Tab-separated table of C-alpha atoms and ligand atoms in Angstrom:
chain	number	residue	atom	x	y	z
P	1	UNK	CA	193.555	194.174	148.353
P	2	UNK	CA	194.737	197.136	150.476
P	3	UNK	CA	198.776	198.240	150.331
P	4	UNK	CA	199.443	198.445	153.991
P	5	UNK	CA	201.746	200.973	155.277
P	6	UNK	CA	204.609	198.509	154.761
P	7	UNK	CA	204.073	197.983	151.395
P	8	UNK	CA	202.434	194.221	151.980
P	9	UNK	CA	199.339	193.972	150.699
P	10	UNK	CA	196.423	192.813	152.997
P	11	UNK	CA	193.184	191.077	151.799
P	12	UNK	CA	189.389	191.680	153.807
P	13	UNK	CA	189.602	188.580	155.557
P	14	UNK	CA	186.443	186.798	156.217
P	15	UNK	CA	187.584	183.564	157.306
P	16	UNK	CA	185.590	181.410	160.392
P	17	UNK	CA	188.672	180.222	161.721
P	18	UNK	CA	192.177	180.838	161.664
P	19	UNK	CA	190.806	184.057	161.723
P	20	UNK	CA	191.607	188.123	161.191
P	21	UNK	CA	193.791	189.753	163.998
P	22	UNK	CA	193.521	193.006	164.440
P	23	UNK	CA	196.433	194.371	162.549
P	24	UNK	CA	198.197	196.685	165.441
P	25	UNK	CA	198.313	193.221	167.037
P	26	UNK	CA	199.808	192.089	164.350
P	27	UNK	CA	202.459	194.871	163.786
P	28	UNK	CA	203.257	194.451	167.368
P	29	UNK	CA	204.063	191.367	167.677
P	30	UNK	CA	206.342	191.937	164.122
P	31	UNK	CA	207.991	194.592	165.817
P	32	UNK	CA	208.858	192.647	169.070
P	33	UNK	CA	209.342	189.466	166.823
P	34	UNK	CA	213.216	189.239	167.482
P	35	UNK	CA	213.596	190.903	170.412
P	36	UNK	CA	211.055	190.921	173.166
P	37	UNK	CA	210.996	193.872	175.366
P	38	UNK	CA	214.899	193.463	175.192
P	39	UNK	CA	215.129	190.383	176.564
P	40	UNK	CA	217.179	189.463	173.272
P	41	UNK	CA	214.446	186.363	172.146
P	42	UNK	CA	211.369	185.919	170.569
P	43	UNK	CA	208.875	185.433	172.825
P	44	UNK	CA	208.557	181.521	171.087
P	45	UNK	CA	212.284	181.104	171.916
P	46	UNK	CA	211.740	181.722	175.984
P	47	UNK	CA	211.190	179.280	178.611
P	48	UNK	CA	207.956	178.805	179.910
P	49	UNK	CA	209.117	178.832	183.335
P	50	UNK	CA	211.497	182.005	182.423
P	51	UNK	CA	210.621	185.671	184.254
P	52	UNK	CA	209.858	187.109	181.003
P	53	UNK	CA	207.056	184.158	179.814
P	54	UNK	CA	205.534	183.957	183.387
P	55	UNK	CA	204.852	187.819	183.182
P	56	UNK	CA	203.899	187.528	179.395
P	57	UNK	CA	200.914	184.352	181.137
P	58	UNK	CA	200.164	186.149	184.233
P	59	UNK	CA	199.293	189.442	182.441
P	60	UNK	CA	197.428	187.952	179.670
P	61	UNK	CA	195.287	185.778	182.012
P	62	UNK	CA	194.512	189.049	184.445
P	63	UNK	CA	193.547	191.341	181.200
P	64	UNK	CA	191.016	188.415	180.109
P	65	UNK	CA	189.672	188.386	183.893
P	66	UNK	CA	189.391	191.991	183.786
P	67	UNK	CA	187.807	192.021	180.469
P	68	UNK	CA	184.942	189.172	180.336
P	69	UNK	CA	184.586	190.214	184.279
P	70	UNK	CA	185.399	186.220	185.825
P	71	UNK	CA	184.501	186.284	188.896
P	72	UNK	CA	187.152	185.081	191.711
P	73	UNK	CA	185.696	181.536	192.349
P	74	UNK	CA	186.321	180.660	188.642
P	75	UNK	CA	190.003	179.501	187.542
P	76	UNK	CA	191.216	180.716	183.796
P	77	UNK	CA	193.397	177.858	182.091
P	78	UNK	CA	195.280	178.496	179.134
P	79	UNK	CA	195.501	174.747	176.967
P	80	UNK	CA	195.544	173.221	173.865
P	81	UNK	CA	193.743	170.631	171.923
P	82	UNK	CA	191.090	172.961	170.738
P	83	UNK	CA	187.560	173.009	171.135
P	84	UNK	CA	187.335	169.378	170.573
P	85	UNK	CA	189.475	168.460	173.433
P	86	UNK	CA	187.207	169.748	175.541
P	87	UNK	CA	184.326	167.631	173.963
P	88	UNK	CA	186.313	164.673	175.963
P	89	UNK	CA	187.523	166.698	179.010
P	90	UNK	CA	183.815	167.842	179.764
P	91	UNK	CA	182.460	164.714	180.475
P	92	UNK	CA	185.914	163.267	181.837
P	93	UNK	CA	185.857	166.431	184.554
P	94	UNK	CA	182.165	166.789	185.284
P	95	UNK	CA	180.384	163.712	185.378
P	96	UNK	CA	180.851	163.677	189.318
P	97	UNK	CA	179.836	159.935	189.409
P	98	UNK	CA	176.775	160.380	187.279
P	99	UNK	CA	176.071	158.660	184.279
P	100	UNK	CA	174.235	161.103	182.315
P	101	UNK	CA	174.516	164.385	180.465
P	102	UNK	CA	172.112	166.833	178.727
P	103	UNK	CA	173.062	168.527	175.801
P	104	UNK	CA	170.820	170.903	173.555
P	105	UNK	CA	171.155	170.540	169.684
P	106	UNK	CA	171.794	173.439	167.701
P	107	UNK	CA	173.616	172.662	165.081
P	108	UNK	CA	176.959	170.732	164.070
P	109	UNK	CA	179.170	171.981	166.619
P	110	UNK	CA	176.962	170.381	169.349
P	111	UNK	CA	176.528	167.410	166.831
P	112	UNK	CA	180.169	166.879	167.515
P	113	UNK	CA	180.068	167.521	171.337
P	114	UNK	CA	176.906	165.349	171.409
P	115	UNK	CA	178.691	162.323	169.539
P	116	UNK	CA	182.255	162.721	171.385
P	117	UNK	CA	180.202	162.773	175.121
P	118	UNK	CA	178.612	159.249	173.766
P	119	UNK	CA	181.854	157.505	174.248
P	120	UNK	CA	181.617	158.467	178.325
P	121	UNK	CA	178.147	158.922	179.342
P	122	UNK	CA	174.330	158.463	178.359
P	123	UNK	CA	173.376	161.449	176.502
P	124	UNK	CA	170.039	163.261	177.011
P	125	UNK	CA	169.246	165.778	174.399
P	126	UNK	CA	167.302	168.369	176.211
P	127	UNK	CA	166.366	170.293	173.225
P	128	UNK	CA	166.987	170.256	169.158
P	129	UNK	CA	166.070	172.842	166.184
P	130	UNK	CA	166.949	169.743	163.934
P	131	UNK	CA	163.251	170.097	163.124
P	132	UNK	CA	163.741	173.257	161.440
P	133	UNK	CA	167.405	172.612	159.912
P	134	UNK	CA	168.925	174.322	162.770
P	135	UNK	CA	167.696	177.650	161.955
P	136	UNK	CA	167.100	178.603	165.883
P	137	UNK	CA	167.548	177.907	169.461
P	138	UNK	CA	165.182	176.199	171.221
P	139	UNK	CA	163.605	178.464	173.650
P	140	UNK	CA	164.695	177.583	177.524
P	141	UNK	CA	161.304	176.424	178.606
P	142	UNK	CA	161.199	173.954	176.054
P	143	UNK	CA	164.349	172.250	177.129
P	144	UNK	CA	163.467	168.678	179.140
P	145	UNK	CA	166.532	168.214	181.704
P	146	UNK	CA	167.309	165.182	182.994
P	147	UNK	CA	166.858	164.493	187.016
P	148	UNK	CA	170.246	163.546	187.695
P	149	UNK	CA	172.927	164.785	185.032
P	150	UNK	CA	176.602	165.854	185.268
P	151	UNK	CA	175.988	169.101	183.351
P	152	UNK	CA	173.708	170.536	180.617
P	153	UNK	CA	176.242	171.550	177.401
P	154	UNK	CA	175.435	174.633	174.988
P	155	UNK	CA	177.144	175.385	171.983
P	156	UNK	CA	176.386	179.194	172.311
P	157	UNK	CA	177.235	180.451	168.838
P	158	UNK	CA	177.063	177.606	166.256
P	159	UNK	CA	179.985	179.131	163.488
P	160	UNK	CA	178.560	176.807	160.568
P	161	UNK	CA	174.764	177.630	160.839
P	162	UNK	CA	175.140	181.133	162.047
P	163	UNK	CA	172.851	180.754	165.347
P	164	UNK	CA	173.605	182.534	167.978
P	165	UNK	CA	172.227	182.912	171.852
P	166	UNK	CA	171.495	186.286	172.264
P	167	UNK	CA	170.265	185.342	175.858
P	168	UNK	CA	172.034	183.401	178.800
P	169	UNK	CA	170.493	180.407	179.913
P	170	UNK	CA	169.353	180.230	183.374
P	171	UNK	CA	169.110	176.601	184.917
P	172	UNK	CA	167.386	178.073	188.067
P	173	UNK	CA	164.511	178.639	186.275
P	174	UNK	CA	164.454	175.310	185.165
P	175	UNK	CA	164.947	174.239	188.503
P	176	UNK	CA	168.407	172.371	187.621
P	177	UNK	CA	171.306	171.811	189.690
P	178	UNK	CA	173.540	170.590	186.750
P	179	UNK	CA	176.476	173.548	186.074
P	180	UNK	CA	175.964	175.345	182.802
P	181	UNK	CA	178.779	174.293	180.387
P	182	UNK	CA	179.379	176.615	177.165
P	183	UNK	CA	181.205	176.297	173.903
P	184	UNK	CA	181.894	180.054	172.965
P	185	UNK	CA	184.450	179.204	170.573
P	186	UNK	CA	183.088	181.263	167.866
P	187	UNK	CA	181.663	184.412	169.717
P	188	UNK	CA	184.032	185.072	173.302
P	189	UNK	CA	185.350	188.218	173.687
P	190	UNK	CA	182.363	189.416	170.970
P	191	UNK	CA	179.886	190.731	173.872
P	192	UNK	CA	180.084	190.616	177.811
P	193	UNK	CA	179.041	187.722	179.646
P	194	UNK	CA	177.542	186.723	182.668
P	195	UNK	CA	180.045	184.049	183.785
P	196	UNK	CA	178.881	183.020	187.111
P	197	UNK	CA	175.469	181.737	184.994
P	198	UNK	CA	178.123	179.045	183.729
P	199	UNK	CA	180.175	176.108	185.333
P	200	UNK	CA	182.278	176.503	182.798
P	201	UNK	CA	183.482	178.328	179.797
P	202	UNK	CA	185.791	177.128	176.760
P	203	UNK	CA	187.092	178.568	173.557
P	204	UNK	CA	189.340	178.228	170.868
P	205	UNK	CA	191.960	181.301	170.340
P	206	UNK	CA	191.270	181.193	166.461
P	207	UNK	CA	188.680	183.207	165.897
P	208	UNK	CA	188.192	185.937	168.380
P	209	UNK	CA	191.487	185.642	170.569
P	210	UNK	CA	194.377	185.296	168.544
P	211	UNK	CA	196.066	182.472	166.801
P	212	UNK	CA	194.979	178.513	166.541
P	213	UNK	CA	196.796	176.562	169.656
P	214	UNK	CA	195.577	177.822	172.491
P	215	UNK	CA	191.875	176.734	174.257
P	216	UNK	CA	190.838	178.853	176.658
P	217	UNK	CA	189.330	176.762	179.680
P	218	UNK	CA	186.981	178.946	182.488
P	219	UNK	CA	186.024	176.597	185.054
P	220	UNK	CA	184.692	177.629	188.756
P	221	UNK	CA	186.604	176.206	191.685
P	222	UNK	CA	184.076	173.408	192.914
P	223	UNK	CA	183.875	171.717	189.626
P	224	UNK	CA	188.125	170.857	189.480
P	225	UNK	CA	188.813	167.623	191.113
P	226	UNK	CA	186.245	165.487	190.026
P	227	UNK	CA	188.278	163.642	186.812
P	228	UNK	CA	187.573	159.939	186.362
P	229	UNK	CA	190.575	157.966	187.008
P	230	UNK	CA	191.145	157.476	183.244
P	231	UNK	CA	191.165	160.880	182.641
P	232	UNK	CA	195.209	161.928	180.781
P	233	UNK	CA	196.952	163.830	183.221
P	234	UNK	CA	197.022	166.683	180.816
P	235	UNK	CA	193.195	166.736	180.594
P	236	UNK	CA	192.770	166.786	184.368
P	237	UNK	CA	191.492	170.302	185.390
P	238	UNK	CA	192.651	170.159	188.567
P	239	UNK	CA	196.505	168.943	187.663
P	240	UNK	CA	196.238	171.807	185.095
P	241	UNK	CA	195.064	174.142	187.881
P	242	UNK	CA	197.394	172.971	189.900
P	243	UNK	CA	200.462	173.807	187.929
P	244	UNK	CA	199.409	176.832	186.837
P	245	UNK	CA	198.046	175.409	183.223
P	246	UNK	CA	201.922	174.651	182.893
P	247	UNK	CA	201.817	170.672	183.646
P	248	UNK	CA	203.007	170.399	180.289
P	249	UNK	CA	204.543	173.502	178.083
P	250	UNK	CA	201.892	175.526	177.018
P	251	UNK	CA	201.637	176.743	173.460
P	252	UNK	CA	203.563	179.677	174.057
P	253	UNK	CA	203.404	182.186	171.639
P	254	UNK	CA	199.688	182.044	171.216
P	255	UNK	CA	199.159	182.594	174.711
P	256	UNK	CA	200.955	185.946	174.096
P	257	UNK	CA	199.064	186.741	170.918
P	258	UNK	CA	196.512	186.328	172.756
P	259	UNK	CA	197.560	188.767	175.031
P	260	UNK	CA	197.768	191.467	172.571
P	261	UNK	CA	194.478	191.066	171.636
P	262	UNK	CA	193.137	191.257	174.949
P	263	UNK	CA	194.966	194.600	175.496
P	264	UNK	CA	193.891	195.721	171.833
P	265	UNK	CA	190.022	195.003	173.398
P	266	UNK	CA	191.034	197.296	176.158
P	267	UNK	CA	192.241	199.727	174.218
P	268	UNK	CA	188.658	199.633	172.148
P	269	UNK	CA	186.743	200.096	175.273
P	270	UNK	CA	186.209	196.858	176.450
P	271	UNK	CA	183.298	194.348	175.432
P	272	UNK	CA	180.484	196.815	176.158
P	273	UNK	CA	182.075	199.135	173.587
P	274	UNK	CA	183.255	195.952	170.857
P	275	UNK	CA	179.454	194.527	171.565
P	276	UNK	CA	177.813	197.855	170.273
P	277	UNK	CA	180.888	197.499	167.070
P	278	UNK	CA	179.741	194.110	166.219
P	279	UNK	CA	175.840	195.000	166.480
P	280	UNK	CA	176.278	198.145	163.654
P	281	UNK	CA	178.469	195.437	161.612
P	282	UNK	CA	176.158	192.455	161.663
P	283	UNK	CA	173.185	194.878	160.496
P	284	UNK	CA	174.817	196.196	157.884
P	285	UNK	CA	175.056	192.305	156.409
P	286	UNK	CA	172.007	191.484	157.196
P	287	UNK	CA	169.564	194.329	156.076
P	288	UNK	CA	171.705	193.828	152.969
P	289	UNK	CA	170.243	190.289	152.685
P	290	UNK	CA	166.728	191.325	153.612
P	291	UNK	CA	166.374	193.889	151.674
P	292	UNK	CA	167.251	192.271	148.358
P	293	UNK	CA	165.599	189.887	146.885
P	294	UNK	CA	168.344	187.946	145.808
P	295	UNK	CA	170.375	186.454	148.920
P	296	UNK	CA	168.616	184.660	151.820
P	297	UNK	CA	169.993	183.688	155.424
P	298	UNK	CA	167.514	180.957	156.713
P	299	UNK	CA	167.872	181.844	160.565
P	300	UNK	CA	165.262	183.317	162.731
P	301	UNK	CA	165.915	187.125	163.041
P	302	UNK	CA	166.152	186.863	166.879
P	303	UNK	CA	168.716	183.780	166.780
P	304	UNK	CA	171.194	185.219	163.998
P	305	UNK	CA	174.827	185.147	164.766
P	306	UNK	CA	176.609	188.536	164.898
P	307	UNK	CA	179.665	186.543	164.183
P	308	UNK	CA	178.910	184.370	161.236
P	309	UNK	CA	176.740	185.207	158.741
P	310	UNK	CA	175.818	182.263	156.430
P	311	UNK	CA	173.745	183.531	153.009
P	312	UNK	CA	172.720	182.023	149.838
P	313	UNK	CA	172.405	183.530	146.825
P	314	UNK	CA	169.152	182.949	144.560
P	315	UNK	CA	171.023	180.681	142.087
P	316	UNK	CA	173.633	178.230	143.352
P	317	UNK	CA	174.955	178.182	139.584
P	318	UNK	CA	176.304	182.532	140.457
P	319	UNK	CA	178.627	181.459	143.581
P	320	UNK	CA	181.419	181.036	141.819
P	321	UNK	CA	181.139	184.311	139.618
P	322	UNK	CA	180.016	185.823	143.362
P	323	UNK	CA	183.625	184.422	144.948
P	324	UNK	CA	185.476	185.131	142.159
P	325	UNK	CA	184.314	189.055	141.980
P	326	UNK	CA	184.791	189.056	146.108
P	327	UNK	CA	188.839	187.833	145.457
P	328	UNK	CA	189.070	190.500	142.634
P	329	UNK	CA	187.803	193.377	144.915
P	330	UNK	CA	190.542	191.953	147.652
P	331	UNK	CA	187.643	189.511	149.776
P	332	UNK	CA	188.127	186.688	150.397
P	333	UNK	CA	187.282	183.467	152.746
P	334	UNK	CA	183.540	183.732	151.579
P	335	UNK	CA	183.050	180.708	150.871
P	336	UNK	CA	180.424	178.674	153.196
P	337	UNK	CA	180.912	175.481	155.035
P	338	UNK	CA	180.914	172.515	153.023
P	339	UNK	CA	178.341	171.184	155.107
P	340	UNK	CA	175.640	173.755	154.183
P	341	UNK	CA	177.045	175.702	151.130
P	342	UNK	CA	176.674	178.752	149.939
P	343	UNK	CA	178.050	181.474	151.354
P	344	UNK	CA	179.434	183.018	154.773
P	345	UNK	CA	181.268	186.078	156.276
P	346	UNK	CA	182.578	185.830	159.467
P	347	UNK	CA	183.035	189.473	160.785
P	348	UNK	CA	184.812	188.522	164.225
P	349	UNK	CA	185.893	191.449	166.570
P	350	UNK	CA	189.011	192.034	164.146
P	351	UNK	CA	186.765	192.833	161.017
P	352	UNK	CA	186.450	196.503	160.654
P	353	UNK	CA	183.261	198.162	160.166
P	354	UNK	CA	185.171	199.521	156.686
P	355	UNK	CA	185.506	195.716	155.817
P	356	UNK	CA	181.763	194.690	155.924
P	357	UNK	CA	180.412	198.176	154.273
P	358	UNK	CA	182.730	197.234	151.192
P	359	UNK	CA	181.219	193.518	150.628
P	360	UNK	CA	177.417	194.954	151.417
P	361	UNK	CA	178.935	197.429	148.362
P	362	UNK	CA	180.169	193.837	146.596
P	363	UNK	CA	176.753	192.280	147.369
P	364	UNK	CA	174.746	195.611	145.885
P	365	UNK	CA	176.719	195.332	142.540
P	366	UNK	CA	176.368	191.700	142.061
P	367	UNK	CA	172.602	191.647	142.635
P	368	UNK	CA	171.943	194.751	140.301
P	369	UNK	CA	173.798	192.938	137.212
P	370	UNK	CA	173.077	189.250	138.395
P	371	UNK	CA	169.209	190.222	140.281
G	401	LIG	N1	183.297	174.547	168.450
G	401	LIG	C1	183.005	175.573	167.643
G	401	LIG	C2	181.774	176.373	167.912
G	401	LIG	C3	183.862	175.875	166.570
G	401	LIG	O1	183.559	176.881	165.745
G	401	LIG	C4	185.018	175.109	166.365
G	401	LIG	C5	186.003	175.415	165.252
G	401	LIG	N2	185.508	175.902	164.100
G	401	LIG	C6	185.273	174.043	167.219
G	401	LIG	C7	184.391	173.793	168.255
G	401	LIG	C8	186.477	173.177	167.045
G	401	LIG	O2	187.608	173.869	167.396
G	401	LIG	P1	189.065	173.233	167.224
G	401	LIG	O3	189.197	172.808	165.809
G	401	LIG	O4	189.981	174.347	167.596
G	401	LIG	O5	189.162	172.081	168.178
């Protein structure tokens, strides 16, 4: 546990999701907590529709163009219902009249897209690593696209089996005419992008962007205004795009958390500069786990996550004596997904470099008295 200035004590936080914010963020938005810019409110006590909030939205969706480099023709909506809202509002927006969708399988986030996009349309699975317990992603020419689908969906960072595309799929080479639609939840803002490759973007705030309640939609102009009929008003891109992502009150104060952390990325140099960050951090994790013979991460080196890092340790019996030393030295969150066990750090953009170097010191100890 480190004493912050304040006297509160702060813990290295490696938690998937709620995740770390970057602590000036943080001691920002304490500072401006009661009074914002002297308006005399909290930002979470103003209008929407007030001067102050539509300045607060308007500056916070121009920093995140600016930063991930969105090209004009693509619209930025700032909504809620997570991640898994847009499993629904996908296939709801961008079926276009067909009946079928291709999705590649890499793990259980796109489990849960796949299942969700059931309920509307016939699912193609293009591609799967389920062969190999999700331990890579299935190189491009491998995938088998459909003739006539609404969209091919790619979960590119999978948070619970630490698999990660560290290239961006091109359909033209594949000769497909489906948009390109991407769950980033777990790794946006962590490198740059090439949006125009994608018909559309989304991501939850938690992890990389601020604070749980906001979903980040990027969607290019010709794919809003295609909703089924059925499709709630409030999932409709085009109503949202039409009233400014405000057809219903937005969730307020995480759009301006998230605002901070956008101009906290600025202030870091951008994504070039937080890309090359996150590179040093990851290695430092994972030579730690390849160079000992005592902790194991099952993914392919060229498909491993720089965001999640999912390791076992030789014995299952030592995780709780390997948690319980991480919480004494001030750690904590290491435990892994229930789904696959183990363990996992997830060193997001908000993890400092100092963070990682002290559980690779954690990880050292524990395998020289427990190796
Ligand atoms: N997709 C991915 C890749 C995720 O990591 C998560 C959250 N862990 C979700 C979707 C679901 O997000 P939410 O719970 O905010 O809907």
């Amino acid at each position: 546990m480190d004493r912050h200035q304040s006297g509160i004590n702060r813990v290295v936080n490696f938690s998937a999701g709620p995740a770390a914010v970057p602590l000036p963020v943080l001691e920002q938005a304490a500072a401006e907590m009661l009074d914002w810019h002297g308006s005399g409110m909290s930002v979470m006590e103003m209008s929407h529709r007030g001067k102050e909030f539509i300045s607060i939205a308007e500056e916070a969706e121009s920093d995140l163009r600016a930063l991930l480099a969105v090209p004009s023709n693509y619209r930025i909506l700032f909504l809620q219902g997570g991640a898994i809202l847009q499993n629904a509002a996908v296939p709801l927006n961008l079926l276009r009249g067909r009946h079928t969708a291709d999705y590649v399988n890499t793990g259980e986030w796109s489990k849960k897209s796949i299942k969700e996009a059931t309920k509307y349309c016939t699912v193609n699975v293009a591609a799967s690593s389920e062969d190999r317990n999700f331990t890579y992603v299935p190189p491009q020419e491998r995938w088998k696209l459909s003739k006539d689908a609404g969209y091919v969906h790619v979960c590119t960072n999978e948070t619970i089996g630490g698999v990660e595309y560290q290239w961006t799929p091109d359909l033209s080479e594949l000769r497909g005419e489906a948009p390109l639609v991407a769950d980033m939840s777990s790794h946006i803002l962590s490198r740059p992008v090439e949006v125009s490759k994608f018909g559309l973007i989304y991501a939850g705030a938690q992890k990389n962007m601020g604070t749980a309640g906001l979903t980040v939609v990027i969607v290019r102009d010709d794919l809003i205004g295609h909703a089924l009929h059925v499709t709630p008003s409030v999932m409709d891109y085009k109503q949202q795009a039409d009233a400014g992502w405000m057809f219903n009150t937005p969730s307020t104060y995480s759009v301006y958390i998230a605002g901070l952390v956008f101009k906290w990325l600025k202030s870091q140099g951008g994504l070039a500069a937080i890309e090359q960050m996150n590179i040093a951090k990851a290695k430092l994790l994972y030579d730690c786990i390849d160079d000992s013979g005592f902790y194991v991460n099952p993914v392919d080196k060229a498909d491993r996550s720089r965001m999640n890092v999912p390791f076992r340790l030789k014995d299952e019996k030592l995780d709780e004596e390997f948690l319980k030393a991480a919480k004494a030295a001030g750690m904590v969150q290491l435990k892994g997904h229930r789904a696959v066990g183990g363990m996992r750090a997830s060193i997001y953009n908000a993890m400092p470099v100092e963070g990682v170097e002290r559980l690779v010191s954690l990880m050292r100890e524990f395998e020289a008295k427990r190796g």
